[in-house]
Amino acid sequence: MELYTNLRAGEKGAWLSIGTYIFLSAAKLIIGYIGNSEALRADGLNNSTDIIASIAVLIGLKISQRPPDKNHQYGHLRAETVASLIASFIMMAVGLEVIFNSIMNIFNPVRETPSTLTIYVALGCASVMYVVYRYNLALAKKIKSSALKAAAFDNRSDALVSVGTAIGIFAAIIGFSILDTITALIIGIIIIKTAVEIFWESVQTLTDAFDTEDIETLSTLIKNVDGVISLVDIKGRTHGNATFIEVTVTVNPYLNVWESHHITEKIEETVKKFDINCTVLVHIEPHEKK
């Protein structure tokens, strides 16, 4: 099944993110400590949470590939969403710690000018992260993976955070040392913001929320299928990268079973063109004139 092949391909992006984040977080934490940059250390902690998030995505992708069983007849595609939910709590904890330490340093300042080396490290890490972002985004588009696309945008955010870190360090070097601490505080807020966004998206998926724009688009497509007289009801939900649509339509009450079945096949084909990973359940009703 193409869906499961795509999930396996998505593991490459997850592994790339994990390896990159391990290297970058270690470099930032070590150089940040040696070079006296609180902002770079905070950025390193930010990347350490990204390691956990990437591992969660990887685990989710692996579990999602398990076939349906007696207790999971729709498969295990939501395992990735559950893993993301757990990762959001971990990221939240790290973000709160960074904010707490930054506030403490503002009221109890220990002003040490950061080393120029920390600027180069921050900018170098930003460049590496941008390359990873471009790779993961291209892979996500190729395999149509929403999870990997979200991970790619997280990569881009991390690249921007590192650029902001470099700016804060530069300001501290030229005499505005408090800006290094303020930059660390901003990074902590960004970590919290990212955690909340991941949490909210995960909760929306687990509670069967569905994009209203997609529903409107699908409704229009289904109404235009030959043989469909009216669209009575349409519902949608997502399981990982898969989408499940339930549709109720009315048709000519004098059609035989084969003709009605042919209409359902055309509806399925139409929806598949919109989303190849979509499973459609069509319920046919006889059209009654009011």
mmCIF file of C-alpha atoms in Angstrom:
data_model
loop_
_atom_site.group_PDB
_atom_site.id
_atom_site.type_symbol
_atom_site.label_atom_id
_atom_site.label_comp_id
_atom_site.label_asym_id
_atom_site.label_seq_id
_atom_site.Cartn_x
_atom_site.Cartn_y
_atom_site.Cartn_z
ATOM 1 C CA MET A 1 0.000 0.000 0.000
ATOM 2 C CA GLU A 2 1.390 3.390 -1.013
ATOM 3 C CA LEU A 3 0.492 4.943 2.341
ATOM 4 C CA TYR A 4 2.789 2.565 4.247
ATOM 5 C CA THR A 5 5.555 2.966 1.659
ATOM 6 C CA ASN A 6 5.385 6.722 2.224
ATOM 7 C CA LEU A 7 5.568 6.234 5.983
ATOM 8 C CA ARG A 8 8.779 4.212 5.584
ATOM 9 C CA ALA A 9 10.238 6.879 3.297
ATOM 10 C CA GLY A 10 9.373 9.518 5.891
ATOM 11 C CA GLU A 11 11.693 7.797 8.374
ATOM 12 C CA LYS A 12 14.671 9.171 6.417
ATOM 13 C CA GLY A 13 13.651 12.720 7.252
ATOM 14 C CA ALA A 14 13.092 11.824 10.913
ATOM 15 C CA TRP A 15 16.530 10.183 11.173
ATOM 16 C CA LEU A 16 18.150 13.189 9.483
ATOM 17 C CA SER A 17 16.490 15.549 11.967
ATOM 18 C CA ILE A 18 17.534 13.406 14.947
ATOM 19 C CA GLY A 19 21.176 13.214 13.854
ATOM 20 C CA THR A 20 21.340 16.933 13.054
ATOM 21 C CA TYR A 21 19.689 17.987 16.318
ATOM 22 C CA ILE A 22 22.017 15.792 18.396
ATOM 23 C CA PHE A 23 25.058 17.370 16.745
ATOM 24 C CA LEU A 24 23.772 20.949 16.886
ATOM 25 C CA SER A 25 22.442 20.802 20.459
ATOM 26 C CA ALA A 26 25.763 19.385 21.694
ATOM 27 C CA ALA A 27 27.726 22.060 19.818
ATOM 28 C CA LYS A 28 25.522 24.899 21.091
ATOM 29 C CA LEU A 29 25.489 23.735 24.708
ATOM 30 C CA ILE A 30 29.261 23.187 24.822
ATOM 31 C CA ILE A 31 30.253 26.359 22.957
ATOM 32 C CA GLY A 32 27.542 28.332 24.761
ATOM 33 C CA TYR A 33 29.021 27.269 28.111
ATOM 34 C CA ILE A 34 32.623 27.891 27.062
ATOM 35 C CA GLY A 35 31.772 31.147 25.282
ATOM 36 C CA ASN A 36 29.532 32.515 28.074
ATOM 37 C CA SER A 37 26.395 32.847 25.940
ATOM 38 C CA GLU A 38 23.120 32.167 27.691
ATOM 39 C CA ALA A 39 21.234 32.639 24.416
ATOM 40 C CA LEU A 40 23.279 29.947 22.653
ATOM 41 C CA ARG A 41 22.770 27.556 25.569
ATOM 42 C CA ALA A 42 19.020 28.210 25.430
ATOM 43 C CA ASP A 43 19.076 27.531 21.699
ATOM 44 C CA GLY A 44 20.892 24.271 22.462
ATOM 45 C CA LEU A 45 18.180 23.285 24.925
ATOM 46 C CA ASN A 46 15.614 24.148 22.266
ATOM 47 C CA ASN A 47 17.308 21.683 19.910
ATOM 48 C CA SER A 48 17.415 19.048 22.652
ATOM 49 C CA THR A 49 13.611 19.140 22.775
ATOM 50 C CA ASP A 50 13.588 18.812 19.001
ATOM 51 C CA ILE A 51 15.537 15.553 19.376
ATOM 52 C CA ILE A 52 12.710 14.202 21.509
ATOM 53 C CA ALA A 53 10.088 15.491 19.084
ATOM 54 C CA SER A 54 11.899 13.903 16.128
ATOM 55 C CA ILE A 55 12.231 10.604 17.972
ATOM 56 C CA ALA A 56 8.512 10.772 18.723
ATOM 57 C CA VAL A 57 7.805 11.298 15.012
ATOM 58 C CA LEU A 58 10.084 8.355 14.149
ATOM 59 C CA ILE A 59 8.416 6.056 16.691
ATOM 60 C CA GLY A 60 5.017 7.193 15.491
ATOM 61 C CA LEU A 61 5.952 6.490 11.867
ATOM 62 C CA LYS A 62 7.143 2.991 12.781
ATOM 63 C CA ILE A 63 4.058 2.112 14.858
ATOM 64 C CA SER A 64 1.791 3.622 12.201
ATOM 65 C CA GLN A 65 3.081 1.059 9.706
ATOM 66 C CA ARG A 66 1.594 -1.821 11.683
ATOM 67 C CA PRO A 67 -1.340 -3.383 9.830
ATOM 68 C CA PRO A 68 -4.868 -3.358 11.268
ATOM 69 C CA ASP A 69 -5.614 -5.943 13.932
ATOM 70 C CA LYS A 70 -8.618 -7.047 16.006
ATOM 71 C CA ASN A 71 -8.360 -4.078 18.372
ATOM 72 C CA HIS A 72 -7.284 -1.512 15.769
ATOM 73 C CA GLN A 73 -9.383 -2.133 12.697
ATOM 74 C CA TYR A 74 -8.495 1.278 11.254
ATOM 75 C CA GLY A 75 -4.808 0.526 11.712
ATOM 76 C CA HIS A 76 -2.312 2.294 13.998
ATOM 77 C CA LEU A 77 -2.028 5.533 12.045
ATOM 78 C CA ARG A 78 -2.808 7.742 15.044
ATOM 79 C CA ALA A 79 0.262 6.508 16.934
ATOM 80 C CA GLU A 80 2.211 9.356 15.376
ATOM 81 C CA THR A 81 -0.292 11.876 16.718
ATOM 82 C CA VAL A 82 -0.092 10.414 20.236
ATOM 83 C CA ALA A 83 3.720 10.590 20.106
ATOM 84 C CA SER A 84 3.540 14.236 19.047
ATOM 85 C CA LEU A 85 1.208 14.969 21.962
ATOM 86 C CA ILE A 86 3.721 13.475 24.413
ATOM 87 C CA ALA A 87 6.560 15.439 22.799
ATOM 88 C CA SER A 88 4.617 18.688 23.245
ATOM 89 C CA PHE A 89 4.517 18.185 27.024
ATOM 90 C CA ILE A 90 8.284 17.597 27.124
ATOM 91 C CA MET A 91 8.917 20.692 25.024
ATOM 92 C CA MET A 92 6.650 22.692 27.322
ATOM 93 C CA ALA A 93 8.686 21.649 30.371
ATOM 94 C CA VAL A 94 11.991 22.647 28.734
ATOM 95 C CA GLY A 95 10.553 25.963 27.550
ATOM 96 C CA LEU A 96 9.352 26.821 31.061
ATOM 97 C CA GLU A 97 12.800 26.002 32.445
ATOM 98 C CA VAL A 98 14.503 28.299 29.919
ATOM 99 C CA ILE A 99 12.071 31.123 30.728
ATOM 100 C CA PHE A 100 12.503 30.643 34.482
ATOM 101 C CA ASN A 101 16.318 30.720 34.252
ATOM 102 C CA SER A 102 16.215 33.789 31.980
ATOM 103 C CA ILE A 103 13.978 35.726 34.381
ATOM 104 C CA MET A 104 16.233 34.799 37.303
ATOM 105 C CA ASN A 105 19.268 36.065 35.358
ATOM 106 C CA ILE A 106 17.501 39.360 34.610
ATOM 107 C CA PHE A 107 16.913 40.022 38.316
ATOM 108 C CA ASN A 108 20.245 38.509 39.399
ATOM 109 C CA PRO A 109 22.516 39.390 36.488
ATOM 110 C CA VAL A 110 25.916 37.856 35.963
ATOM 111 C CA ARG A 111 27.186 39.916 33.061
ATOM 112 C CA GLU A 112 29.863 38.146 31.024
ATOM 113 C CA THR A 113 30.549 39.166 27.446
ATOM 114 C CA PRO A 114 29.948 36.238 25.094
ATOM 115 C CA SER A 115 32.777 35.012 22.884
ATOM 116 C CA THR A 116 32.757 35.944 19.196
ATOM 117 C CA LEU A 117 32.961 32.205 18.479
ATOM 118 C CA THR A 118 29.381 31.799 19.680
ATOM 119 C CA ILE A 119 28.138 34.032 16.836
ATOM 120 C CA TYR A 120 29.817 31.856 14.218
ATOM 121 C CA VAL A 121 28.441 28.720 15.837
ATOM 122 C CA ALA A 122 24.901 30.140 15.860
ATOM 123 C CA LEU A 123 25.084 31.215 12.204
ATOM 124 C CA GLY A 124 26.697 27.930 11.149
ATOM 125 C CA CYS A 125 23.956 25.950 12.906
ATOM 126 C CA ALA A 126 21.304 28.124 11.253
ATOM 127 C CA SER A 127 22.764 27.274 7.820
ATOM 128 C CA VAL A 128 22.805 23.539 8.561
ATOM 129 C CA MET A 129 19.235 23.646 9.869
ATOM 130 C CA TYR A 130 18.044 25.482 6.763
ATOM 131 C CA VAL A 131 19.514 22.748 4.534
ATOM 132 C CA VAL A 132 17.690 20.099 6.628
ATOM 133 C CA TYR A 133 14.479 22.140 6.306
ATOM 134 C CA ARG A 134 14.744 22.204 2.512
ATOM 135 C CA TYR A 135 15.401 18.454 2.349
ATOM 136 C CA ASN A 136 12.535 17.506 4.668
ATOM 137 C CA LEU A 137 10.120 19.870 2.928
ATOM 138 C CA ALA A 138 10.970 18.378 -0.481
ATOM 139 C CA LEU A 139 10.572 14.841 0.904
ATOM 140 C CA ALA A 140 7.281 15.747 2.609
ATOM 141 C CA LYS A 141 5.869 17.073 -0.671
ATOM 142 C CA LYS A 142 7.075 13.986 -2.547
ATOM 143 C CA ILE A 143 5.463 11.465 -0.174
ATOM 144 C CA LYS A 144 2.605 13.786 0.867
ATOM 145 C CA SER A 145 3.389 13.503 4.568
ATOM 146 C CA SER A 146 1.753 16.131 6.776
ATOM 147 C CA ALA A 147 3.829 15.035 9.784
ATOM 148 C CA LEU A 148 7.129 15.413 7.950
ATOM 149 C CA LYS A 149 5.957 18.747 6.557
ATOM 150 C CA ALA A 150 5.293 19.944 10.112
ATOM 151 C CA ALA A 151 8.759 18.704 11.121
ATOM 152 C CA ALA A 152 10.234 20.640 8.199
ATOM 153 C CA PHE A 153 8.570 23.865 9.344
ATOM 154 C CA ASP A 154 9.952 23.184 12.824
ATOM 155 C CA ASN A 155 13.402 22.909 11.197
ATOM 156 C CA ARG A 156 12.860 26.304 9.593
ATOM 157 C CA SER A 157 11.810 27.835 12.928
ATOM 158 C CA ASP A 158 14.991 26.493 14.526
ATOM 159 C CA ALA A 159 17.074 28.064 11.768
ATOM 160 C CA LEU A 160 15.400 31.431 12.413
ATOM 161 C CA VAL A 161 15.893 31.048 16.173
ATOM 162 C CA SER A 162 19.623 30.503 15.607
ATOM 163 C CA VAL A 163 19.815 33.659 13.482
ATOM 164 C CA GLY A 164 18.063 35.572 16.284
ATOM 165 C CA THR A 165 20.516 34.048 18.755
ATOM 166 C CA ALA A 166 23.449 35.349 16.702
ATOM 167 C CA ILE A 167 21.932 38.837 16.665
ATOM 168 C CA GLY A 168 21.412 38.765 20.443
ATOM 169 C CA ILE A 169 24.997 37.612 21.029
ATOM 170 C CA PHE A 170 26.339 40.355 18.760
ATOM 171 C CA ALA A 171 24.382 42.960 20.707
ATOM 172 C CA ALA A 172 25.806 41.596 23.980
ATOM 173 C CA ILE A 173 29.372 41.740 22.620
ATOM 174 C CA ILE A 174 29.105 45.396 21.624
ATOM 175 C CA GLY A 175 27.915 46.359 25.096
ATOM 176 C CA PHE A 176 24.240 45.447 25.447
ATOM 177 C CA SER A 177 24.882 42.319 27.502
ATOM 178 C CA ILE A 178 21.315 42.083 28.821
ATOM 179 C CA LEU A 179 20.147 41.355 25.270
ATOM 180 C CA ASP A 180 21.804 37.925 25.464
ATOM 181 C CA THR A 181 19.530 37.058 28.417
ATOM 182 C CA ILE A 182 16.511 38.647 26.737
ATOM 183 C CA THR A 183 17.208 36.563 23.617
ATOM 184 C CA ALA A 184 17.249 33.428 25.794
ATOM 185 C CA LEU A 185 13.875 34.500 27.242
ATOM 186 C CA ILE A 186 12.453 34.943 23.731
ATOM 187 C CA ILE A 187 13.744 31.502 22.736
ATOM 188 C CA GLY A 188 11.965 30.036 25.760
ATOM 189 C CA ILE A 189 8.735 31.687 24.640
ATOM 190 C CA ILE A 190 9.232 30.295 21.124
ATOM 191 C CA ILE A 191 9.674 26.790 22.591
ATOM 192 C CA ILE A 192 6.414 27.195 24.527
ATOM 193 C CA LYS A 193 4.624 28.519 21.426
ATOM 194 C CA THR A 194 5.791 25.551 19.333
ATOM 195 C CA ALA A 195 4.765 23.110 22.080
ATOM 196 C CA VAL A 196 1.275 24.644 22.291
ATOM 197 C CA GLU A 197 0.863 24.490 18.495
ATOM 198 C CA ILE A 198 1.875 20.808 18.405
ATOM 199 C CA PHE A 199 -0.402 20.081 21.370
ATOM 200 C CA TRP A 200 -3.380 21.838 19.770
ATOM 201 C CA GLU A 201 -2.917 20.154 16.405
ATOM 202 C CA SER A 202 -2.623 16.740 18.092
ATOM 203 C CA VAL A 203 -5.755 17.318 20.170
ATOM 204 C CA GLN A 204 -7.672 18.466 17.089
ATOM 205 C CA THR A 205 -6.713 15.267 15.258
ATOM 206 C CA LEU A 206 -7.496 12.984 18.203
ATOM 207 C CA THR A 207 -10.917 14.599 18.641
ATOM 208 C CA ASP A 208 -11.754 14.096 14.938
ATOM 209 C CA ALA A 209 -11.590 17.748 13.921
ATOM 210 C CA PHE A 210 -11.487 18.194 10.153
ATOM 211 C CA ASP A 211 -10.557 21.056 7.841
ATOM 212 C CA THR A 212 -13.748 22.858 6.810
ATOM 213 C CA GLU A 213 -12.158 23.986 3.530
ATOM 214 C CA ASP A 214 -11.449 20.363 2.593
ATOM 215 C CA ILE A 215 -15.049 19.458 3.419
ATOM 216 C CA GLU A 216 -16.323 22.243 1.173
ATOM 217 C CA THR A 217 -14.022 21.189 -1.668
ATOM 218 C CA LEU A 218 -14.997 17.527 -1.358
ATOM 219 C CA SER A 219 -18.689 18.450 -1.189
ATOM 220 C CA THR A 220 -18.431 20.337 -4.471
ATOM 221 C CA LEU A 221 -16.543 17.494 -6.162
ATOM 222 C CA ILE A 222 -19.035 14.850 -4.998
ATOM 223 C CA LYS A 223 -22.074 16.900 -6.019
ATOM 224 C CA ASN A 224 -20.645 17.074 -9.544
ATOM 225 C CA VAL A 225 -20.322 13.293 -9.887
ATOM 226 C CA ASP A 226 -22.652 11.916 -12.547
ATOM 227 C CA GLY A 227 -25.641 10.205 -10.964
ATOM 228 C CA VAL A 228 -25.512 12.089 -7.669
ATOM 229 C CA ILE A 229 -28.703 14.093 -7.204
ATOM 230 C CA SER A 230 -27.927 15.588 -3.790
ATOM 231 C CA LEU A 231 -25.364 15.371 -1.027
ATOM 232 C CA VAL A 232 -27.166 14.645 2.240
ATOM 233 C CA ASP A 233 -24.213 14.423 4.612
ATOM 234 C CA ILE A 234 -20.420 14.351 4.633
ATOM 235 C CA LYS A 235 -18.036 13.752 7.543
ATOM 236 C CA GLY A 236 -14.273 13.482 7.704
ATOM 237 C CA ARG A 237 -11.520 12.540 10.129
ATOM 238 C CA THR A 238 -7.799 11.901 9.943
ATOM 239 C CA HIS A 239 -5.644 9.028 11.154
ATOM 240 C CA GLY A 240 -2.036 10.085 10.743
ATOM 241 C CA ASN A 241 -1.574 10.709 7.019
ATOM 242 C CA ALA A 242 -4.756 8.850 6.102
ATOM 243 C CA THR A 243 -8.156 10.453 5.735
ATOM 244 C CA PHE A 244 -11.511 8.751 6.236
ATOM 245 C CA ILE A 245 -14.594 10.268 4.609
ATOM 246 C CA GLU A 246 -18.212 9.195 5.149
ATOM 247 C CA VAL A 247 -20.663 10.379 2.512
ATOM 248 C CA THR A 248 -24.428 10.062 2.134
ATOM 249 C CA VAL A 249 -25.880 10.894 -1.281
ATOM 250 C CA THR A 250 -29.218 10.463 -2.995
ATOM 251 C CA VAL A 251 -29.626 8.917 -6.438
ATOM 252 C CA ASN A 252 -32.435 7.988 -8.786
ATOM 253 C CA PRO A 253 -34.594 5.524 -6.787
ATOM 254 C CA TYR A 254 -35.199 3.389 -9.891
ATOM 255 C CA LEU A 255 -31.524 2.509 -10.446
ATOM 256 C CA ASN A 256 -30.537 -1.107 -9.930
ATOM 257 C CA VAL A 257 -27.797 -2.246 -7.548
ATOM 258 C CA TRP A 258 -25.101 -2.305 -10.229
ATOM 259 C CA GLU A 259 -25.883 1.229 -11.382
ATOM 260 C CA SER A 260 -25.882 2.550 -7.808
ATOM 261 C CA HIS A 261 -22.621 0.752 -7.123
ATOM 262 C CA HIS A 262 -21.082 2.362 -10.195
ATOM 263 C CA ILE A 263 -21.916 5.792 -8.755
ATOM 264 C CA THR A 264 -20.177 4.932 -5.485
ATOM 265 C CA GLU A 265 -17.075 3.898 -7.446
ATOM 266 C CA LYS A 266 -17.057 7.226 -9.284
ATOM 267 C CA ILE A 267 -17.337 9.052 -5.950
ATOM 268 C CA GLU A 268 -14.403 7.042 -4.579
ATOM 269 C CA GLU A 269 -12.308 7.792 -7.676
ATOM 270 C CA THR A 270 -13.125 11.497 -7.406
ATOM 271 C CA VAL A 271 -12.122 11.676 -3.748
ATOM 272 C CA LYS A 272 -8.950 9.655 -4.424
ATOM 273 C CA LYS A 273 -7.884 12.249 -6.979
ATOM 274 C CA PHE A 274 -8.240 14.891 -4.262
ATOM 275 C CA ASP A 275 -6.356 12.799 -1.670
ATOM 276 C CA ILE A 276 -4.778 9.483 -2.645
ATOM 277 C CA ASN A 277 -4.591 8.410 1.020
ATOM 278 C CA CYS A 278 -8.321 8.878 1.528
ATOM 279 C CA THR A 279 -10.692 6.009 2.305
ATOM 280 C CA VAL A 280 -14.326 6.700 1.392
ATOM 281 C CA LEU A 281 -17.480 5.117 2.779
ATOM 282 C CA VAL A 282 -20.474 5.940 0.578
ATOM 283 C CA HIS A 283 -24.085 5.464 1.662
ATOM 284 C CA ILE A 284 -26.694 5.546 -1.104
ATOM 285 C CA GLU A 285 -30.275 6.691 -0.496
ATOM 286 C CA PRO A 286 -33.195 6.978 -2.946
ATOM 287 C CA HIS A 287 -33.964 10.547 -3.879
ATOM 288 C CA GLU A 288 -37.432 11.663 -2.792
ATOM 289 C CA LYS A 289 -39.103 14.717 -4.236
ATOM 290 C CA LYS A 290 -40.508 17.049 -1.637
#
